[in-house]
């Protein structure tokens, strides 16, 4: 059973985020207080501000700290180890192997059409197109 309200009342009672749900002013106030959380006193805010003033670190000290933790050599090793980590068949979501990709390219060079390759390898048109144009699997030759 639907009850008709005046336009002003509906704006107060119906929340835009939850269409169709009717809320009173009291529940809206409770929700807004619950979402804002605990309000700290001005003295507490001042204490926290003063405590964190000394924690501001300049760019020079950040660089010194970074160099102290990791040398240039170890940083290079870490960056090299993370590059190409999930490339090709190393990726858990990979559906093709390097052999199949090379065979697709070889078959296309030998004159097979993309439609024939779709029937042979059961792969989408876009995937085969991207393999042929070296958009995907571009490191393989």
mmCIF file with all atom_site columns, C-alpha atoms in Angstrom:
data_model
loop_
_atom_site.group_PDB
_atom_site.id
_atom_site.type_symbol
_atom_site.label_atom_id
_atom_site.label_alt_id
_atom_site.label_comp_id
_atom_site.label_asym_id
_atom_site.label_entity_id
_atom_site.label_seq_id
_atom_site.pdbx_PDB_ins_code
_atom_site.Cartn_x
_atom_site.Cartn_y
_atom_site.Cartn_z
_atom_site.occupancy
_atom_site.B_iso_or_equiv
_atom_site.pdbx_formal_charge
_atom_site.auth_seq_id
_atom_site.auth_comp_id
_atom_site.auth_asym_id
_atom_site.auth_atom_id
_atom_site.pdbx_PDB_model_num
ATOM 1   C CA . UNK A 1 1   ? 0.000  0.000   0.000   1.00 0.00 ? 1   UNK A CA 1
ATOM 2   C CA . UNK A 1 2   ? 1.549  3.276   -1.128  1.00 0.00 ? 2   UNK A CA 1
ATOM 3   C CA . UNK A 1 3   ? 1.032  6.446   0.847   1.00 0.00 ? 3   UNK A CA 1
ATOM 4   C CA . UNK A 1 4   ? 1.202  9.785   -0.923  1.00 0.00 ? 4   UNK A CA 1
ATOM 5   C CA . UNK A 1 5   ? 3.272  12.462  0.789   1.00 0.00 ? 5   UNK A CA 1
ATOM 6   C CA . UNK A 1 6   ? 3.637  16.089  0.035   1.00 0.00 ? 6   UNK A CA 1
ATOM 7   C CA . UNK A 1 7   ? 6.730  16.970  -1.979  1.00 0.00 ? 7   UNK A CA 1
ATOM 8   C CA . UNK A 1 8   ? 8.549  18.618  0.959   1.00 0.00 ? 8   UNK A CA 1
ATOM 9   C CA . UNK A 1 9   ? 8.036  15.599  3.211   1.00 0.00 ? 9   UNK A CA 1
ATOM 10  C CA . UNK A 1 10  ? 9.273  13.146  0.587   1.00 0.00 ? 10  UNK A CA 1
ATOM 11  C CA . UNK A 1 11  ? 12.519 15.076  0.192   1.00 0.00 ? 11  UNK A CA 1
ATOM 12  C CA . UNK A 1 12  ? 13.099 14.768  3.926   1.00 0.00 ? 12  UNK A CA 1
ATOM 13  C CA . UNK A 1 13  ? 12.091 11.130  4.207   1.00 0.00 ? 13  UNK A CA 1
ATOM 14  C CA . UNK A 1 14  ? 13.519 9.504   1.083   1.00 0.00 ? 14  UNK A CA 1
ATOM 15  C CA . UNK A 1 15  ? 17.254 9.067   0.800   1.00 0.00 ? 15  UNK A CA 1
ATOM 16  C CA . UNK A 1 16  ? 18.702 9.496   -2.677  1.00 0.00 ? 16  UNK A CA 1
ATOM 17  C CA . UNK A 1 17  ? 21.301 6.773   -2.148  1.00 0.00 ? 17  UNK A CA 1
ATOM 18  C CA . UNK A 1 18  ? 18.696 4.200   -1.108  1.00 0.00 ? 18  UNK A CA 1
ATOM 19  C CA . UNK A 1 19  ? 15.813 4.719   -3.499  1.00 0.00 ? 19  UNK A CA 1
ATOM 20  C CA . UNK A 1 20  ? 12.470 3.682   -2.147  1.00 0.00 ? 20  UNK A CA 1
ATOM 21  C CA . UNK A 1 21  ? 13.551 3.479   1.506   1.00 0.00 ? 21  UNK A CA 1
ATOM 22  C CA . UNK A 1 22  ? 11.740 5.907   3.781   1.00 0.00 ? 22  UNK A CA 1
ATOM 23  C CA . UNK A 1 23  ? 13.611 7.342   6.761   1.00 0.00 ? 23  UNK A CA 1
ATOM 24  C CA . UNK A 1 24  ? 12.592 9.810   9.404   1.00 0.00 ? 24  UNK A CA 1
ATOM 25  C CA . UNK A 1 25  ? 14.660 12.798  10.482  1.00 0.00 ? 25  UNK A CA 1
ATOM 26  C CA . UNK A 1 26  ? 15.729 10.963  13.653  1.00 0.00 ? 26  UNK A CA 1
ATOM 27  C CA . UNK A 1 27  ? 17.172 7.995   11.774  1.00 0.00 ? 27  UNK A CA 1
ATOM 28  C CA . UNK A 1 28  ? 18.977 10.316  9.359   1.00 0.00 ? 28  UNK A CA 1
ATOM 29  C CA . UNK A 1 29  ? 20.563 12.143  12.300  1.00 0.00 ? 29  UNK A CA 1
ATOM 30  C CA . UNK A 1 30  ? 21.631 8.847   13.898  1.00 0.00 ? 30  UNK A CA 1
ATOM 31  C CA . UNK A 1 31  ? 23.179 7.678   10.638  1.00 0.00 ? 31  UNK A CA 1
ATOM 32  C CA . UNK A 1 32  ? 25.060 10.933  10.091  1.00 0.00 ? 32  UNK A CA 1
ATOM 33  C CA . UNK A 1 33  ? 26.387 10.870  13.672  1.00 0.00 ? 33  UNK A CA 1
ATOM 34  C CA . UNK A 1 34  ? 27.447 7.255   13.221  1.00 0.00 ? 34  UNK A CA 1
ATOM 35  C CA . UNK A 1 35  ? 29.276 8.073   10.002  1.00 0.00 ? 35  UNK A CA 1
ATOM 36  C CA . UNK A 1 36  ? 31.130 11.075  11.389  1.00 0.00 ? 36  UNK A CA 1
ATOM 37  C CA . UNK A 1 37  ? 32.618 9.046   14.239  1.00 0.00 ? 37  UNK A CA 1
ATOM 38  C CA . UNK A 1 38  ? 34.012 10.420  17.500  1.00 0.00 ? 38  UNK A CA 1
ATOM 39  C CA . UNK A 1 39  ? 34.755 14.116  17.526  1.00 0.00 ? 39  UNK A CA 1
ATOM 40  C CA . UNK A 1 40  ? 37.903 14.898  19.451  1.00 0.00 ? 40  UNK A CA 1
ATOM 41  C CA . UNK A 1 41  ? 38.200 17.866  21.731  1.00 0.00 ? 41  UNK A CA 1
ATOM 42  C CA . UNK A 1 42  ? 40.256 20.895  20.620  1.00 0.00 ? 42  UNK A CA 1
ATOM 43  C CA . UNK A 1 43  ? 42.859 20.102  23.323  1.00 0.00 ? 43  UNK A CA 1
ATOM 44  C CA . UNK A 1 44  ? 43.337 16.603  21.922  1.00 0.00 ? 44  UNK A CA 1
ATOM 45  C CA . UNK A 1 45  ? 43.667 17.966  18.402  1.00 0.00 ? 45  UNK A CA 1
ATOM 46  C CA . UNK A 1 46  ? 46.315 20.412  19.586  1.00 0.00 ? 46  UNK A CA 1
ATOM 47  C CA . UNK A 1 47  ? 48.271 17.637  21.359  1.00 0.00 ? 47  UNK A CA 1
ATOM 48  C CA . UNK A 1 48  ? 48.274 15.511  18.210  1.00 0.00 ? 48  UNK A CA 1
ATOM 49  C CA . UNK A 1 49  ? 49.343 18.455  16.076  1.00 0.00 ? 49  UNK A CA 1
ATOM 50  C CA . UNK A 1 50  ? 52.264 19.283  18.386  1.00 0.00 ? 50  UNK A CA 1
ATOM 51  C CA . UNK A 1 51  ? 53.316 15.643  18.574  1.00 0.00 ? 51  UNK A CA 1
ATOM 52  C CA . UNK A 1 52  ? 53.513 15.339  14.766  1.00 0.00 ? 52  UNK A CA 1
ATOM 53  C CA . UNK A 1 53  ? 55.352 18.614  14.120  1.00 0.00 ? 53  UNK A CA 1
ATOM 54  C CA . UNK A 1 54  ? 58.787 17.017  14.506  1.00 0.00 ? 54  UNK A CA 1
ATOM 55  C CA . UNK A 1 55  ? 57.940 14.175  12.113  1.00 0.00 ? 55  UNK A CA 1
ATOM 56  C CA . UNK A 1 56  ? 58.157 16.289  8.978   1.00 0.00 ? 56  UNK A CA 1
ATOM 57  C CA . UNK A 1 57  ? 61.121 14.966  6.986   1.00 0.00 ? 57  UNK A CA 1
ATOM 58  C CA . UNK A 1 58  ? 62.892 17.001  4.315   1.00 0.00 ? 58  UNK A CA 1
ATOM 59  C CA . UNK A 1 59  ? 63.773 15.602  0.883   1.00 0.00 ? 59  UNK A CA 1
ATOM 60  C CA . UNK A 1 60  ? 67.484 15.447  1.753   1.00 0.00 ? 60  UNK A CA 1
ATOM 61  C CA . UNK A 1 61  ? 66.928 13.303  4.832   1.00 0.00 ? 61  UNK A CA 1
ATOM 62  C CA . UNK A 1 62  ? 64.559 11.054  2.858   1.00 0.00 ? 62  UNK A CA 1
ATOM 63  C CA . UNK A 1 63  ? 67.286 10.481  0.261   1.00 0.00 ? 63  UNK A CA 1
ATOM 64  C CA . UNK A 1 64  ? 69.820 9.748   2.996   1.00 0.00 ? 64  UNK A CA 1
ATOM 65  C CA . UNK A 1 65  ? 67.474 7.272   4.635   1.00 0.00 ? 65  UNK A CA 1
ATOM 66  C CA . UNK A 1 66  ? 66.725 5.595   1.318   1.00 0.00 ? 66  UNK A CA 1
ATOM 67  C CA . UNK A 1 67  ? 70.428 5.262   0.471   1.00 0.00 ? 67  UNK A CA 1
ATOM 68  C CA . UNK A 1 68  ? 71.149 3.926   3.927   1.00 0.00 ? 68  UNK A CA 1
ATOM 69  C CA . UNK A 1 69  ? 68.535 1.187   3.559   1.00 0.00 ? 69  UNK A CA 1
ATOM 70  C CA . UNK A 1 70  ? 69.185 0.194   -0.062  1.00 0.00 ? 70  UNK A CA 1
ATOM 71  C CA . UNK A 1 71  ? 72.352 0.821   -2.021  1.00 0.00 ? 71  UNK A CA 1
ATOM 72  C CA . UNK A 1 72  ? 72.177 1.620   -5.724  1.00 0.00 ? 72  UNK A CA 1
ATOM 73  C CA . UNK A 1 73  ? 73.291 -1.899  -6.585  1.00 0.00 ? 73  UNK A CA 1
ATOM 74  C CA . UNK A 1 74  ? 70.615 -3.635  -4.531  1.00 0.00 ? 74  UNK A CA 1
ATOM 75  C CA . UNK A 1 75  ? 67.940 -1.291  -5.915  1.00 0.00 ? 75  UNK A CA 1
ATOM 76  C CA . UNK A 1 76  ? 68.938 -2.227  -9.467  1.00 0.00 ? 76  UNK A CA 1
ATOM 77  C CA . UNK A 1 77  ? 68.748 -5.934  -8.615  1.00 0.00 ? 77  UNK A CA 1
ATOM 78  C CA . UNK A 1 78  ? 65.279 -5.504  -7.133  1.00 0.00 ? 78  UNK A CA 1
ATOM 79  C CA . UNK A 1 79  ? 63.985 -3.556  -10.131 1.00 0.00 ? 79  UNK A CA 1
ATOM 80  C CA . UNK A 1 80  ? 65.387 -6.128  -12.569 1.00 0.00 ? 80  UNK A CA 1
ATOM 81  C CA . UNK A 1 81  ? 63.846 -8.994  -10.639 1.00 0.00 ? 81  UNK A CA 1
ATOM 82  C CA . UNK A 1 82  ? 60.393 -7.399  -10.726 1.00 0.00 ? 82  UNK A CA 1
ATOM 83  C CA . UNK A 1 83  ? 60.492 -6.582  -14.454 1.00 0.00 ? 83  UNK A CA 1
ATOM 84  C CA . UNK A 1 84  ? 58.823 -9.147  -16.706 1.00 0.00 ? 84  UNK A CA 1
ATOM 85  C CA . UNK A 1 85  ? 57.779 -11.162 -13.667 1.00 0.00 ? 85  UNK A CA 1
ATOM 86  C CA . UNK A 1 86  ? 54.414 -12.199 -15.076 1.00 0.00 ? 86  UNK A CA 1
ATOM 87  C CA . UNK A 1 87  ? 55.284 -12.101 -18.746 1.00 0.00 ? 87  UNK A CA 1
ATOM 88  C CA . UNK A 1 88  ? 53.898 -14.744 -21.091 1.00 0.00 ? 88  UNK A CA 1
ATOM 89  C CA . UNK A 1 89  ? 53.327 -18.199 -19.651 1.00 0.00 ? 89  UNK A CA 1
ATOM 90  C CA . UNK A 1 90  ? 54.587 -17.066 -16.227 1.00 0.00 ? 90  UNK A CA 1
ATOM 91  C CA . UNK A 1 91  ? 51.295 -15.229 -15.806 1.00 0.00 ? 91  UNK A CA 1
ATOM 92  C CA . UNK A 1 92  ? 48.730 -17.338 -13.969 1.00 0.00 ? 92  UNK A CA 1
ATOM 93  C CA . UNK A 1 93  ? 45.937 -16.188 -16.288 1.00 0.00 ? 93  UNK A CA 1
ATOM 94  C CA . UNK A 1 94  ? 47.808 -17.095 -19.506 1.00 0.00 ? 94  UNK A CA 1
ATOM 95  C CA . UNK A 1 95  ? 45.823 -19.340 -21.839 1.00 0.00 ? 95  UNK A CA 1
ATOM 96  C CA . UNK A 1 96  ? 48.456 -19.663 -24.548 1.00 0.00 ? 96  UNK A CA 1
ATOM 97  C CA . UNK A 1 97  ? 51.955 -21.053 -24.547 1.00 0.00 ? 97  UNK A CA 1
ATOM 98  C CA . UNK A 1 98  ? 54.943 -19.683 -26.409 1.00 0.00 ? 98  UNK A CA 1
ATOM 99  C CA . UNK A 1 99  ? 54.827 -22.620 -28.843 1.00 0.00 ? 99  UNK A CA 1
ATOM 100 C CA . UNK A 1 100 ? 51.241 -21.858 -29.835 1.00 0.00 ? 100 UNK A CA 1
ATOM 101 C CA . UNK A 1 101 ? 52.010 -18.159 -30.343 1.00 0.00 ? 101 UNK A CA 1
ATOM 102 C CA . UNK A 1 102 ? 54.990 -18.941 -32.571 1.00 0.00 ? 102 UNK A CA 1
ATOM 103 C CA . UNK A 1 103 ? 52.892 -21.457 -34.539 1.00 0.00 ? 103 UNK A CA 1
ATOM 104 C CA . UNK A 1 104 ? 50.154 -18.852 -35.056 1.00 0.00 ? 104 UNK A CA 1
ATOM 105 C CA . UNK A 1 105 ? 52.675 -16.381 -36.478 1.00 0.00 ? 105 UNK A CA 1
ATOM 106 C CA . UNK A 1 106 ? 54.288 -19.046 -38.668 1.00 0.00 ? 106 UNK A CA 1
ATOM 107 C CA . UNK A 1 107 ? 50.921 -20.230 -40.036 1.00 0.00 ? 107 UNK A CA 1
ATOM 108 C CA . UNK A 1 108 ? 49.864 -16.654 -40.802 1.00 0.00 ? 108 UNK A CA 1
ATOM 109 C CA . UNK A 1 109 ? 53.132 -16.000 -42.663 1.00 0.00 ? 109 UNK A CA 1
ATOM 110 C CA . UNK A 1 110 ? 52.590 -19.210 -44.651 1.00 0.00 ? 110 UNK A CA 1
ATOM 111 C CA . UNK A 1 111 ? 49.283 -17.852 -45.959 1.00 0.00 ? 111 UNK A CA 1
ATOM 112 C CA . UNK A 1 112 ? 46.540 -18.999 -43.612 1.00 0.00 ? 112 UNK A CA 1
ATOM 113 C CA . UNK A 1 113 ? 43.790 -16.480 -42.927 1.00 0.00 ? 113 UNK A CA 1
ATOM 114 C CA . UNK A 1 114 ? 42.776 -15.322 -39.479 1.00 0.00 ? 114 UNK A CA 1
ATOM 115 C CA . UNK A 1 115 ? 39.451 -17.195 -39.821 1.00 0.00 ? 115 UNK A CA 1
ATOM 116 C CA . UNK A 1 116 ? 41.340 -20.447 -40.445 1.00 0.00 ? 116 UNK A CA 1
ATOM 117 C CA . UNK A 1 117 ? 43.547 -19.757 -37.423 1.00 0.00 ? 117 UNK A CA 1
ATOM 118 C CA . UNK A 1 118 ? 40.436 -19.187 -35.280 1.00 0.00 ? 118 UNK A CA 1
ATOM 119 C CA . UNK A 1 119 ? 39.130 -22.630 -36.273 1.00 0.00 ? 119 UNK A CA 1
ATOM 120 C CA . UNK A 1 120 ? 42.484 -24.307 -35.623 1.00 0.00 ? 120 UNK A CA 1
ATOM 121 C CA . UNK A 1 121 ? 43.420 -22.727 -32.288 1.00 0.00 ? 121 UNK A CA 1
ATOM 122 C CA . UNK A 1 122 ? 39.933 -21.870 -30.913 1.00 0.00 ? 122 UNK A CA 1
ATOM 123 C CA . UNK A 1 123 ? 40.997 -18.316 -30.010 1.00 0.00 ? 123 UNK A CA 1
ATOM 124 C CA . UNK A 1 124 ? 39.150 -15.025 -30.504 1.00 0.00 ? 124 UNK A CA 1
ATOM 125 C CA . UNK A 1 125 ? 39.812 -12.842 -33.542 1.00 0.00 ? 125 UNK A CA 1
ATOM 126 C CA . UNK A 1 126 ? 41.211 -9.996  -31.418 1.00 0.00 ? 126 UNK A CA 1
ATOM 127 C CA . UNK A 1 127 ? 43.749 -12.236 -29.711 1.00 0.00 ? 127 UNK A CA 1
ATOM 128 C CA . UNK A 1 128 ? 45.068 -13.650 -32.983 1.00 0.00 ? 128 UNK A CA 1
ATOM 129 C CA . UNK A 1 129 ? 45.173 -10.176 -34.539 1.00 0.00 ? 129 UNK A CA 1
ATOM 130 C CA . UNK A 1 130 ? 47.169 -8.796  -31.596 1.00 0.00 ? 130 UNK A CA 1
ATOM 131 C CA . UNK A 1 131 ? 49.595 -11.736 -31.733 1.00 0.00 ? 131 UNK A CA 1
ATOM 132 C CA . UNK A 1 132 ? 50.164 -11.269 -35.471 1.00 0.00 ? 132 UNK A CA 1
ATOM 133 C CA . UNK A 1 133 ? 50.658 -7.495  -35.190 1.00 0.00 ? 133 UNK A CA 1
ATOM 134 C CA . UNK A 1 134 ? 52.971 -8.013  -32.172 1.00 0.00 ? 134 UNK A CA 1
ATOM 135 C CA . UNK A 1 135 ? 50.773 -6.006  -29.812 1.00 0.00 ? 135 UNK A CA 1
ATOM 136 C CA . UNK A 1 136 ? 50.701 -9.046  -27.534 1.00 0.00 ? 136 UNK A CA 1
ATOM 137 C CA . UNK A 1 137 ? 53.579 -11.509 -27.067 1.00 0.00 ? 137 UNK A CA 1
ATOM 138 C CA . UNK A 1 138 ? 55.858 -8.965  -28.777 1.00 0.00 ? 138 UNK A CA 1
ATOM 139 C CA . UNK A 1 139 ? 59.071 -10.318 -27.200 1.00 0.00 ? 139 UNK A CA 1
ATOM 140 C CA . UNK A 1 140 ? 58.761 -13.627 -29.072 1.00 0.00 ? 140 UNK A CA 1
ATOM 141 C CA . UNK A 1 141 ? 60.259 -13.991 -32.564 1.00 0.00 ? 141 UNK A CA 1
#
